Amino acid sequence: MDILPLLVLFLSWQTKAVRTKMKLTPASLTVVRGDEAKFTCSTSYTPWTAMTWLLGDRPVLTISKQDGVVPSVNPNITAVKCSNSKTDCWEFILRSTERNSQGQVTCDLHLIDRKMAELFVQVFFHSRIFWQT
């Protein structure tokens, strides 16, 4: 009996089992420009080593399971460990959103899985009318 097909089937089941243990919330978030945006990524898959957050296709923050948040060059971006969580859970915080913050937000557990969400940033323009006499 050829073992290769069974091995491939087993590994695909393992991959599916791992994938179901990761969650990114909310799936979609709309904020007003200048407001804070928060996304939460959690996993019960304990062997992960690094979590990277991406805005669009740009990596903006990395979290080491062992050491926590790796300092970012952007002071506007940070993360905090979730309190009261039975899983490994991190909250990604974009302190002051801008129009260019809009788009796909990704939580990537290296070599395990990745989940994506959408961030929408609303921009309001205030019109002022000046009366001249």
mmCIF file of N, CA and C in Angstrom:
data_model
loop_
_atom_site.group_PDB
_atom_site.id
_atom_site.type_symbol
_atom_site.label_atom_id
_atom_site.label_comp_id
_atom_site.label_asym_id
_atom_site.label_seq_id
_atom_site.Cartn_x
_atom_site.Cartn_y
_atom_site.Cartn_z
ATOM 1 N N MET A 1 0.840 -1.182 0.000
ATOM 2 C CA MET A 1 0.000 0.000 0.000
ATOM 3 C C MET A 1 0.887 1.248 0.000
ATOM 4 N N ASP A 2 0.505 2.195 -0.846
ATOM 5 C CA ASP A 2 1.273 3.445 -0.950
ATOM 6 C C ASP A 2 0.891 4.377 0.199
ATOM 7 N N ILE A 3 1.857 4.798 0.975
ATOM 8 C CA ILE A 3 1.609 5.623 2.161
ATOM 9 C C ILE A 3 1.492 7.116 1.845
ATOM 10 N N LEU A 4 2.048 7.545 0.715
ATOM 11 C CA LEU A 4 2.055 8.967 0.382
ATOM 12 C C LEU A 4 0.655 9.589 0.345
ATOM 13 N N PRO A 5 -0.342 8.971 -0.323
ATOM 14 C CA PRO A 5 -1.686 9.580 -0.309
ATOM 15 C C PRO A 5 -2.262 9.710 1.109
ATOM 16 N N LEU A 6 -1.991 8.713 1.952
ATOM 17 C CA LEU A 6 -2.485 8.796 3.326
ATOM 18 C C LEU A 6 -1.796 9.910 4.105
ATOM 19 N N LEU A 7 -0.497 10.072 3.874
ATOM 20 C CA LEU A 7 0.246 11.137 4.534
ATOM 21 C C LEU A 7 -0.266 12.510 4.104
ATOM 22 N N VAL A 8 -0.508 12.687 2.827
ATOM 23 C CA VAL A 8 -1.036 13.961 2.316
ATOM 24 C C VAL A 8 -2.409 14.235 2.914
ATOM 25 N N LEU A 9 -3.257 13.225 2.983
ATOM 26 C CA LEU A 9 -4.588 13.377 3.565
ATOM 27 C C LEU A 9 -4.492 13.747 5.043
ATOM 28 N N PHE A 10 -3.621 13.081 5.772
ATOM 29 C CA PHE A 10 -3.436 13.371 7.191
ATOM 30 C C PHE A 10 -2.957 14.806 7.405
ATOM 31 N N LEU A 11 -1.966 15.229 6.626
ATOM 32 C CA LEU A 11 -1.445 16.589 6.758
ATOM 33 C C LEU A 11 -2.494 17.630 6.405
ATOM 34 N N SER A 12 -3.332 17.358 5.428
ATOM 35 C CA SER A 12 -4.389 18.319 5.084
ATOM 36 C C SER A 12 -5.403 18.428 6.215
ATOM 37 N N TRP A 13 -5.704 17.331 6.899
ATOM 38 C CA TRP A 13 -6.597 17.397 8.057
ATOM 39 C C TRP A 13 -5.963 18.197 9.180
ATOM 40 N N GLN A 14 -4.665 17.978 9.419
ATOM 41 C CA GLN A 14 -3.951 18.727 10.454
ATOM 42 C C GLN A 14 -3.972 20.220 10.152
ATOM 43 N N THR A 15 -3.737 20.594 8.886
ATOM 44 C CA THR A 15 -3.740 21.993 8.491
ATOM 45 C C THR A 15 -5.109 22.603 8.722
ATOM 46 N N LYS A 16 -6.171 21.885 8.373
ATOM 47 C CA LYS A 16 -7.526 22.403 8.587
ATOM 48 C C LYS A 16 -7.809 22.563 10.066
ATOM 49 N N ALA A 17 -7.345 21.625 10.872
ATOM 50 C CA ALA A 17 -7.563 21.718 12.318
ATOM 51 C C ALA A 17 -6.864 22.943 12.879
ATOM 52 N N VAL A 18 -5.654 23.218 12.425
ATOM 53 C CA VAL A 18 -4.916 24.386 12.888
ATOM 54 C C VAL A 18 -5.617 25.654 12.441
ATOM 55 N N ARG A 19 -6.059 25.712 11.198
ATOM 56 C CA ARG A 19 -6.697 26.908 10.661
ATOM 57 C C ARG A 19 -7.946 27.299 11.438
ATOM 58 N N THR A 20 -8.671 26.351 11.952
ATOM 59 C CA THR A 20 -9.903 26.674 12.661
ATOM 60 C C THR A 20 -9.639 27.263 14.041
ATOM 61 N N LYS A 21 -8.389 27.289 14.481
ATOM 62 C CA LYS A 21 -8.071 27.763 15.824
ATOM 63 C C LYS A 21 -7.603 29.211 15.851
ATOM 64 N N MET A 22 -7.736 29.929 14.755
ATOM 65 C CA MET A 22 -7.305 31.324 14.697
ATOM 66 C C MET A 22 -8.503 32.206 14.359
ATOM 67 N N LYS A 23 -8.552 33.386 15.009
ATOM 68 C CA LYS A 23 -9.689 34.279 14.810
ATOM 69 C C LYS A 23 -9.211 35.728 14.782
ATOM 70 N N LEU A 24 -9.753 36.511 13.840
ATOM 71 C CA LEU A 24 -9.475 37.949 13.748
ATOM 72 C C LEU A 24 -10.805 38.686 13.785
ATOM 73 N N THR A 25 -10.938 39.607 14.737
ATOM 74 C CA THR A 25 -12.182 40.370 14.856
ATOM 75 C C THR A 25 -11.864 41.849 15.030
ATOM 76 N N PRO A 26 -12.736 42.735 14.590
ATOM 77 C CA PRO A 26 -13.894 42.463 13.746
ATOM 78 C C PRO A 26 -13.455 42.163 12.310
ATOM 79 N N ALA A 27 -14.351 41.594 11.528
ATOM 80 C CA ALA A 27 -14.042 41.292 10.128
ATOM 81 C C ALA A 27 -14.010 42.567 9.299
ATOM 82 N N SER A 28 -14.751 43.564 9.756
ATOM 83 C CA SER A 28 -14.805 44.853 9.067
ATOM 84 C C SER A 28 -14.997 45.949 10.113
ATOM 85 N N LEU A 29 -14.268 47.050 9.942
ATOM 86 C CA LEU A 29 -14.342 48.154 10.899
ATOM 87 C C LEU A 29 -14.324 49.476 10.142
ATOM 88 N N THR A 30 -15.233 50.371 10.510
ATOM 89 C CA THR A 30 -15.270 51.714 9.931
ATOM 90 C C THR A 30 -15.036 52.722 11.047
ATOM 91 N N VAL A 31 -14.065 53.609 10.830
ATOM 92 C CA VAL A 31 -13.747 54.649 11.807
ATOM 93 C C VAL A 31 -13.677 55.995 11.096
ATOM 94 N N VAL A 32 -13.750 57.054 11.867
ATOM 95 C CA VAL A 32 -13.581 58.405 11.335
ATOM 96 C C VAL A 32 -12.089 58.733 11.367
ATOM 97 N N ARG A 33 -11.605 59.386 10.335
ATOM 98 C CA ARG A 33 -10.191 59.746 10.267
ATOM 99 C C ARG A 33 -9.748 60.418 11.563
ATOM 100 N N GLY A 34 -8.618 59.969 12.088
ATOM 101 C CA GLY A 34 -8.104 60.494 13.352
ATOM 102 C C GLY A 34 -8.466 59.638 14.544
ATOM 103 N N ASP A 35 -9.508 58.794 14.405
ATOM 104 C CA ASP A 35 -9.905 57.914 15.503
ATOM 105 C C ASP A 35 -9.003 56.682 15.567
ATOM 106 N N GLU A 36 -9.108 55.985 16.675
ATOM 107 C CA GLU A 36 -8.346 54.765 16.892
ATOM 108 C C GLU A 36 -9.047 53.577 16.229
ATOM 109 N N ALA A 37 -8.268 52.644 15.695
ATOM 110 C CA ALA A 37 -8.807 51.400 15.135
ATOM 111 C C ALA A 37 -8.173 50.242 15.892
ATOM 112 N N LYS A 38 -9.007 49.274 16.297
ATOM 113 C CA LYS A 38 -8.510 48.123 17.054
ATOM 114 C C LYS A 38 -9.013 46.826 16.420
ATOM 115 N N PHE A 39 -8.090 45.876 16.277
ATOM 116 C CA PHE A 39 -8.426 44.542 15.803
ATOM 117 C C PHE A 39 -7.823 43.541 16.782
ATOM 118 N N THR A 40 -8.508 42.421 16.986
ATOM 119 C CA THR A 40 -8.054 41.398 17.909
ATOM 120 C C THR A 40 -7.791 40.097 17.161
ATOM 121 N N CYS A 41 -6.612 39.544 17.380
ATOM 122 C CA CYS A 41 -6.228 38.276 16.774
ATOM 123 C C CYS A 41 -5.969 37.278 17.901
ATOM 124 N N SER A 42 -6.618 36.125 17.822
ATOM 125 C CA SER A 42 -6.431 35.125 18.866
ATOM 126 C C SER A 42 -6.247 33.744 18.251
ATOM 127 N N THR A 43 -5.533 32.917 18.983
ATOM 128 C CA THR A 43 -5.326 31.535 18.557
ATOM 129 C C THR A 43 -5.171 30.644 19.771
ATOM 130 N N SER A 44 -5.673 29.439 19.654
ATOM 131 C CA SER A 44 -5.458 28.445 20.709
ATOM 132 C C SER A 44 -4.387 27.453 20.279
ATOM 133 N N TYR A 45 -3.762 27.730 19.121
ATOM 134 C CA TYR A 45 -2.685 26.885 18.624
ATOM 135 C C TYR A 45 -1.391 27.343 19.286
ATOM 136 N N THR A 46 -0.954 26.632 20.300
ATOM 137 C CA THR A 46 0.139 27.096 21.148
ATOM 138 C C THR A 46 1.533 27.120 20.528
ATOM 139 N N PRO A 47 1.870 26.319 19.508
ATOM 140 C CA PRO A 47 3.256 26.354 19.015
ATOM 141 C C PRO A 47 3.638 27.570 18.165
ATOM 142 N N TRP A 48 2.798 28.570 18.018
ATOM 143 C CA TRP A 48 3.175 29.724 17.200
ATOM 144 C C TRP A 48 4.356 30.454 17.846
ATOM 145 N N THR A 49 5.168 31.107 17.005
ATOM 146 C CA THR A 49 6.328 31.832 17.519
ATOM 147 C C THR A 49 6.277 33.326 17.220
ATOM 148 N N ALA A 50 5.668 33.704 16.078
ATOM 149 C CA ALA A 50 5.621 35.117 15.706
ATOM 150 C C ALA A 50 4.302 35.444 15.023
ATOM 151 N N MET A 51 3.786 36.619 15.349
ATOM 152 C CA MET A 51 2.563 37.152 14.747
ATOM 153 C C MET A 51 2.943 38.472 14.097
ATOM 154 N N THR A 52 2.616 38.618 12.823
ATOM 155 C CA THR A 52 2.897 39.871 12.130
ATOM 156 C C THR A 52 1.589 40.492 11.675
ATOM 157 N N TRP A 53 1.462 41.787 11.915
ATOM 158 C CA TRP A 53 0.307 42.555 11.456
ATOM 159 C C TRP A 53 0.709 43.317 10.199
ATOM 160 N N LEU A 54 -0.169 43.287 9.212
ATOM 161 C CA LEU A 54 0.085 43.990 7.959
ATOM 162 C C LEU A 54 -1.059 44.956 7.668
ATOM 163 N N LEU A 55 -0.712 46.128 7.141
ATOM 164 C CA LEU A 55 -1.695 47.066 6.579
ATOM 165 C C LEU A 55 -1.464 47.022 5.078
ATOM 166 N N GLY A 56 -2.487 46.572 4.353
ATOM 167 C CA GLY A 56 -2.295 46.308 2.938
ATOM 168 C C GLY A 56 -1.309 45.165 2.823
ATOM 169 N N ASP A 57 -0.244 45.356 2.086
ATOM 170 C CA ASP A 57 0.774 44.313 1.983
ATOM 171 C C ASP A 57 2.052 44.681 2.750
ATOM 172 N N ARG A 58 1.964 45.729 3.593
ATOM 173 C CA ARG A 58 3.114 46.218 4.358
ATOM 174 C C ARG A 58 3.122 45.674 5.781
ATOM 175 N N PRO A 59 4.161 44.940 6.178
ATOM 176 C CA PRO A 59 4.263 44.541 7.591
ATOM 177 C C PRO A 59 4.506 45.786 8.453
ATOM 178 N N VAL A 60 3.684 45.960 9.504
ATOM 179 C CA VAL A 60 3.808 47.162 10.334
ATOM 180 C C VAL A 60 4.119 46.859 11.795
ATOM 181 N N LEU A 61 3.917 45.597 12.224
ATOM 182 C CA LEU A 61 4.174 45.259 13.621
ATOM 183 C C LEU A 61 4.374 43.755 13.751
ATOM 184 N N THR A 62 5.348 43.368 14.576
ATOM 185 C CA THR A 62 5.587 41.949 14.846
ATOM 186 C C THR A 62 5.519 41.709 16.341
ATOM 187 N N ILE A 63 4.922 40.577 16.699
ATOM 188 C CA ILE A 63 4.819 40.164 18.096
ATOM 189 C C ILE A 63 5.485 38.798 18.220
ATOM 190 N N SER A 64 6.410 38.689 19.143
ATOM 191 C CA SER A 64 7.063 37.415 19.442
ATOM 192 C C SER A 64 6.297 36.765 20.587
ATOM 193 N N LYS A 65 5.983 35.490 20.451
ATOM 194 C CA LYS A 65 5.279 34.815 21.544
ATOM 195 C C LYS A 65 6.110 34.861 22.819
ATOM 196 N N GLN A 66 7.416 34.743 22.675
ATOM 197 C CA GLN A 66 8.304 34.713 23.835
ATOM 198 C C GLN A 66 8.551 36.102 24.419
ATOM 199 N N ASP A 67 8.735 37.131 23.556
ATOM 200 C CA ASP A 67 9.166 38.448 24.040
ATOM 201 C C ASP A 67 8.116 39.546 23.943
ATOM 202 N N GLY A 68 6.989 39.282 23.287
ATOM 203 C CA GLY A 68 5.951 40.296 23.152
ATOM 204 C C GLY A 68 6.171 41.186 21.945
ATOM 205 N N VAL A 69 5.693 42.424 22.031
ATOM 206 C CA VAL A 69 5.732 43.350 20.902
ATOM 207 C C VAL A 69 7.170 43.762 20.597
ATOM 208 N N VAL A 70 7.540 43.597 19.333
ATOM 209 C CA VAL A 70 8.838 44.065 18.863
ATOM 210 C C VAL A 70 8.672 45.560 18.573
ATOM 211 N N PRO A 71 9.535 46.418 19.118
ATOM 212 C CA PRO A 71 9.358 47.863 18.913
ATOM 213 C C PRO A 71 9.196 48.216 17.434
ATOM 214 N N SER A 72 8.223 49.090 17.179
ATOM 215 C CA SER A 72 7.899 49.509 15.820
ATOM 216 C C SER A 72 8.516 50.871 15.537
ATOM 217 N N VAL A 73 8.853 51.106 14.274
ATOM 218 C CA VAL A 73 9.365 52.422 13.894
ATOM 219 C C VAL A 73 8.236 53.441 13.825
ATOM 220 N N ASN A 74 7.003 52.969 13.809
ATOM 221 C CA ASN A 74 5.842 53.854 13.744
ATOM 222 C C ASN A 74 5.207 53.946 15.134
ATOM 223 N N PRO A 75 5.334 55.086 15.813
ATOM 224 C CA PRO A 75 4.772 55.217 17.164
ATOM 225 C C PRO A 75 3.245 55.218 17.174
ATOM 226 N N ASN A 76 2.638 55.305 16.004
ATOM 227 C CA ASN A 76 1.185 55.311 15.878
ATOM 228 C C ASN A 76 0.606 53.891 15.942
ATOM 229 N N ILE A 77 1.473 52.877 15.906
ATOM 230 C CA ILE A 77 1.023 51.485 15.854
ATOM 231 C C ILE A 77 1.589 50.729 17.040
ATOM 232 N N THR A 78 0.725 49.977 17.735
ATOM 233 C CA THR A 78 1.158 49.163 18.865
ATOM 234 C C THR A 78 0.207 47.978 19.018
ATOM 235 N N ALA A 79 0.471 47.163 20.029
ATOM 236 C CA ALA A 79 -0.403 46.037 20.358
ATOM 237 C C ALA A 79 -0.309 45.785 21.847
ATOM 238 N N VAL A 80 -1.396 45.247 22.395
ATOM 239 C CA VAL A 80 -1.423 44.866 23.802
ATOM 240 C C VAL A 80 -1.998 43.458 23.910
ATOM 241 N N LYS A 81 -1.511 42.732 24.887
ATOM 242 C CA LYS A 81 -2.021 41.389 25.134
ATOM 243 C C LYS A 81 -3.428 41.514 25.707
ATOM 244 N N CYS A 82 -4.340 40.705 25.207
ATOM 245 C CA CYS A 82 -5.720 40.737 25.701
ATOM 246 C C CYS A 82 -5.764 40.252 27.143
ATOM 247 N N SER A 83 -6.582 40.911 27.930
ATOM 248 C CA SER A 83 -6.775 40.458 29.302
ATOM 249 C C SER A 83 -7.965 39.493 29.329
ATOM 250 N N ASN A 84 -7.997 38.646 30.309
ATOM 251 C CA ASN A 84 -9.093 37.687 30.491
ATOM 252 C C ASN A 84 -9.323 36.793 29.278
ATOM 253 N N SER A 85 -8.254 36.352 28.652
ATOM 254 C CA SER A 85 -8.381 35.477 27.498
ATOM 255 C C SER A 85 -7.744 34.127 27.794
ATOM 256 N N LYS A 86 -8.442 33.052 27.406
ATOM 257 C CA LYS A 86 -7.906 31.705 27.602
ATOM 258 C C LYS A 86 -7.034 31.282 26.426
ATOM 259 N N THR A 87 -6.970 32.123 25.399
ATOM 260 C CA THR A 87 -6.154 31.840 24.224
ATOM 261 C C THR A 87 -5.026 32.867 24.143
ATOM 262 N N ASP A 88 -4.081 32.639 23.238
ATOM 263 C CA ASP A 88 -3.091 33.670 22.946
ATOM 264 C C ASP A 88 -3.817 34.734 22.140
ATOM 265 N N CYS A 89 -3.898 35.925 22.685
ATOM 266 C CA CYS A 89 -4.721 36.966 22.077
ATOM 267 C C CYS A 89 -4.004 38.311 22.161
ATOM 268 N N TRP A 90 -3.964 39.012 21.014
ATOM 269 C CA TRP A 90 -3.330 40.323 20.951
ATOM 270 C C TRP A 90 -4.262 41.305 20.260
ATOM 271 N N GLU A 91 -4.313 42.514 20.811
ATOM 272 C CA GLU A 91 -5.111 43.589 20.221
ATOM 273 C C GLU A 91 -4.173 44.553 19.503
ATOM 274 N N PHE A 92 -4.359 44.670 18.200
ATOM 275 C CA PHE A 92 -3.586 45.567 17.347
ATOM 276 C C PHE A 92 -4.259 46.931 17.403
ATOM 277 N N ILE A 93 -3.471 47.982 17.662
ATOM 278 C CA ILE A 93 -4.037 49.324 17.826
ATOM 279 C C ILE A 93 -3.359 50.289 16.868
ATOM 280 N N LEU A 94 -4.161 50.895 16.033
ATOM 281 C CA LEU A 94 -3.717 51.967 15.149
ATOM 282 C C LEU A 94 -4.258 53.238 15.797
ATOM 283 N N ARG A 95 -3.392 54.015 16.417
ATOM 284 C CA ARG A 95 -3.815 55.115 17.298
ATOM 285 C C ARG A 95 -4.543 56.248 16.591
ATOM 286 N N SER A 96 -4.099 56.630 15.430
ATOM 287 C CA SER A 96 -4.726 57.745 14.717
ATOM 288 C C SER A 96 -4.817 57.375 13.237
ATOM 289 N N THR A 97 -6.009 57.012 12.813
ATOM 290 C CA THR A 97 -6.178 56.540 11.444
ATOM 291 C C THR A 97 -6.137 57.697 10.449
ATOM 292 N N GLU A 98 -5.603 57.409 9.298
ATOM 293 C CA GLU A 98 -5.575 58.345 8.173
ATOM 294 C C GLU A 98 -6.191 57.651 6.970
ATOM 295 N N ARG A 99 -6.455 58.413 5.941
ATOM 296 C CA ARG A 99 -7.056 57.845 4.730
ATOM 297 C C ARG A 99 -6.214 56.691 4.181
ATOM 298 N N ASN A 100 -4.888 56.814 4.251
ATOM 299 C CA ASN A 100 -4.029 55.751 3.723
ATOM 300 C C ASN A 100 -3.971 54.523 4.634
ATOM 301 N N SER A 101 -4.630 54.572 5.799
ATOM 302 C CA SER A 101 -4.724 53.404 6.674
ATOM 303 C C SER A 101 -5.787 52.433 6.170
ATOM 304 N N GLN A 102 -6.668 52.936 5.339
ATOM 305 C CA GLN A 102 -7.794 52.142 4.850
ATOM 306 C C GLN A 102 -7.318 50.972 3.997
ATOM 307 N N GLY A 103 -8.018 49.840 4.142
ATOM 308 C CA GLY A 103 -7.713 48.672 3.328
ATOM 309 C C GLY A 103 -7.684 47.409 4.155
ATOM 310 N N GLN A 104 -6.939 46.449 3.662
ATOM 311 C CA GLN A 104 -6.873 45.146 4.296
ATOM 312 C C GLN A 104 -5.932 45.162 5.506
ATOM 313 N N VAL A 105 -6.406 44.575 6.604
ATOM 314 C CA VAL A 105 -5.612 44.380 7.809
ATOM 315 C C VAL A 105 -5.437 42.876 7.966
ATOM 316 N N THR A 106 -4.192 42.437 8.118
ATOM 317 C CA THR A 106 -3.912 40.997 8.184
ATOM 318 C C THR A 106 -3.174 40.654 9.463
ATOM 319 N N CYS A 107 -3.616 39.580 10.088
ATOM 320 C CA CYS A 107 -2.906 38.984 11.212
ATOM 321 C C CYS A 107 -2.307 37.682 10.677
ATOM 322 N N ASP A 108 -0.994 37.592 10.692
ATOM 323 C CA ASP A 108 -0.285 36.446 10.121
ATOM 324 C C ASP A 108 0.488 35.716 11.207
ATOM 325 N N LEU A 109 0.094 34.469 11.482
ATOM 326 C CA LEU A 109 0.871 33.611 12.374
ATOM 327 C C LEU A 109 1.842 32.857 11.480
ATOM 328 N N HIS A 110 3.110 33.174 11.589
ATOM 329 C CA HIS A 110 4.126 32.650 10.684
ATOM 330 C C HIS A 110 4.050 31.137 10.532
ATOM 331 N N LEU A 111 3.969 30.705 9.279
ATOM 332 C CA LEU A 111 3.955 29.299 8.876
ATOM 333 C C LEU A 111 2.751 28.521 9.393
ATOM 334 N N ILE A 112 1.732 29.224 9.899
ATOM 335 C CA ILE A 112 0.558 28.532 10.427
ATOM 336 C C ILE A 112 -0.703 28.947 9.679
ATOM 337 N N ASP A 113 -1.067 30.228 9.776
ATOM 338 C CA ASP A 113 -2.302 30.706 9.158
ATOM 339 C C ASP A 113 -2.286 32.223 9.125
ATOM 340 N N ARG A 114 -3.194 32.787 8.362
ATOM 341 C CA ARG A 114 -3.380 34.232 8.352
ATOM 342 C C ARG A 114 -4.865 34.508 8.148
ATOM 343 N N LYS A 115 -5.317 35.587 8.785
ATOM 344 C CA LYS A 115 -6.703 36.025 8.654
ATOM 345 C C LYS A 115 -6.692 37.490 8.241
ATOM 346 N N MET A 116 -7.703 37.881 7.465
ATOM 347 C CA MET A 116 -7.776 39.244 6.968
ATOM 348 C C MET A 116 -9.092 39.909 7.368
ATOM 349 N N ALA A 117 -9.012 41.213 7.569
ATOM 350 C CA ALA A 117 -10.174 42.039 7.882
ATOM 351 C C ALA A 117 -10.067 43.308 7.032
ATOM 352 N N GLU A 118 -11.116 44.109 7.046
ATOM 353 C CA GLU A 118 -11.121 45.355 6.278
ATOM 354 C C GLU A 118 -11.268 46.548 7.208
ATOM 355 N N LEU A 119 -10.491 47.586 6.928
ATOM 356 C CA LEU A 119 -10.567 48.846 7.662
ATOM 357 C C LEU A 119 -11.000 49.935 6.691
ATOM 358 N N PHE A 120 -12.057 50.645 7.053
ATOM 359 C CA PHE A 120 -12.546 51.773 6.263
ATOM 360 C C PHE A 120 -12.401 53.042 7.084
ATOM 361 N N VAL A 121 -11.853 54.073 6.481
ATOM 362 C CA VAL A 121 -11.643 55.340 7.165
ATOM 363 C C VAL A 121 -12.483 56.405 6.471
ATOM 364 N N GLN A 122 -13.413 56.984 7.229
ATOM 365 C CA GLN A 122 -14.262 58.041 6.685
ATOM 366 C C GLN A 122 -13.600 59.390 6.896
ATOM 367 N N VAL A 123 -13.679 60.213 5.871
ATOM 368 C CA VAL A 123 -13.127 61.561 5.942
ATOM 369 C C VAL A 123 -14.279 62.528 5.769
ATOM 370 N N PHE A 124 -14.430 63.426 6.723
ATOM 371 C CA PHE A 124 -15.483 64.427 6.646
ATOM 372 C C PHE A 124 -14.856 65.785 6.365
ATOM 373 N N PHE A 125 -15.429 66.491 5.423
ATOM 374 C CA PHE A 125 -14.965 67.833 5.110
ATOM 375 C C PHE A 125 -15.976 68.822 5.662
ATOM 376 N N HIS A 126 -15.476 69.824 6.325
ATOM 377 C CA HIS A 126 -16.341 70.865 6.870
ATOM 378 C C HIS A 126 -16.285 72.059 5.934
ATOM 379 N N SER A 127 -17.437 72.475 5.502
ATOM 380 C CA SER A 127 -17.446 73.663 4.646
ATOM 381 C C SER A 127 -17.771 74.870 5.523
ATOM 382 N N ARG A 128 -17.065 75.931 5.272
ATOM 383 C CA ARG A 128 -17.283 77.172 6.022
ATOM 384 C C ARG A 128 -17.675 78.254 5.033
ATOM 385 N N ILE A 129 -18.647 78.976 5.402
ATOM 386 C CA ILE A 129 -19.099 80.087 4.556
ATOM 387 C C ILE A 129 -18.716 81.384 5.243
ATOM 388 N N PHE A 130 -17.996 82.206 4.556
ATOM 389 C CA PHE A 130 -17.590 83.493 5.092
ATOM 390 C C PHE A 130 -18.392 84.573 4.390
ATOM 391 N N TRP A 131 -19.017 85.390 5.199
ATOM 392 C CA TRP A 131 -19.799 86.495 4.643
ATOM 393 C C TRP A 131 -18.941 87.739 4.624
ATOM 394 N N GLN A 132 -18.934 88.368 3.510
ATOM 395 C CA GLN A 132 -18.211 89.645 3.428
ATOM 396 C C GLN A 132 -19.241 90.766 3.308
ATOM 397 N N THR A 133 -18.936 91.849 3.933
ATOM 398 C CA THR A 133 -19.842 92.991 3.825
ATOM 399 C C THR A 133 -19.208 94.128 3.094
#
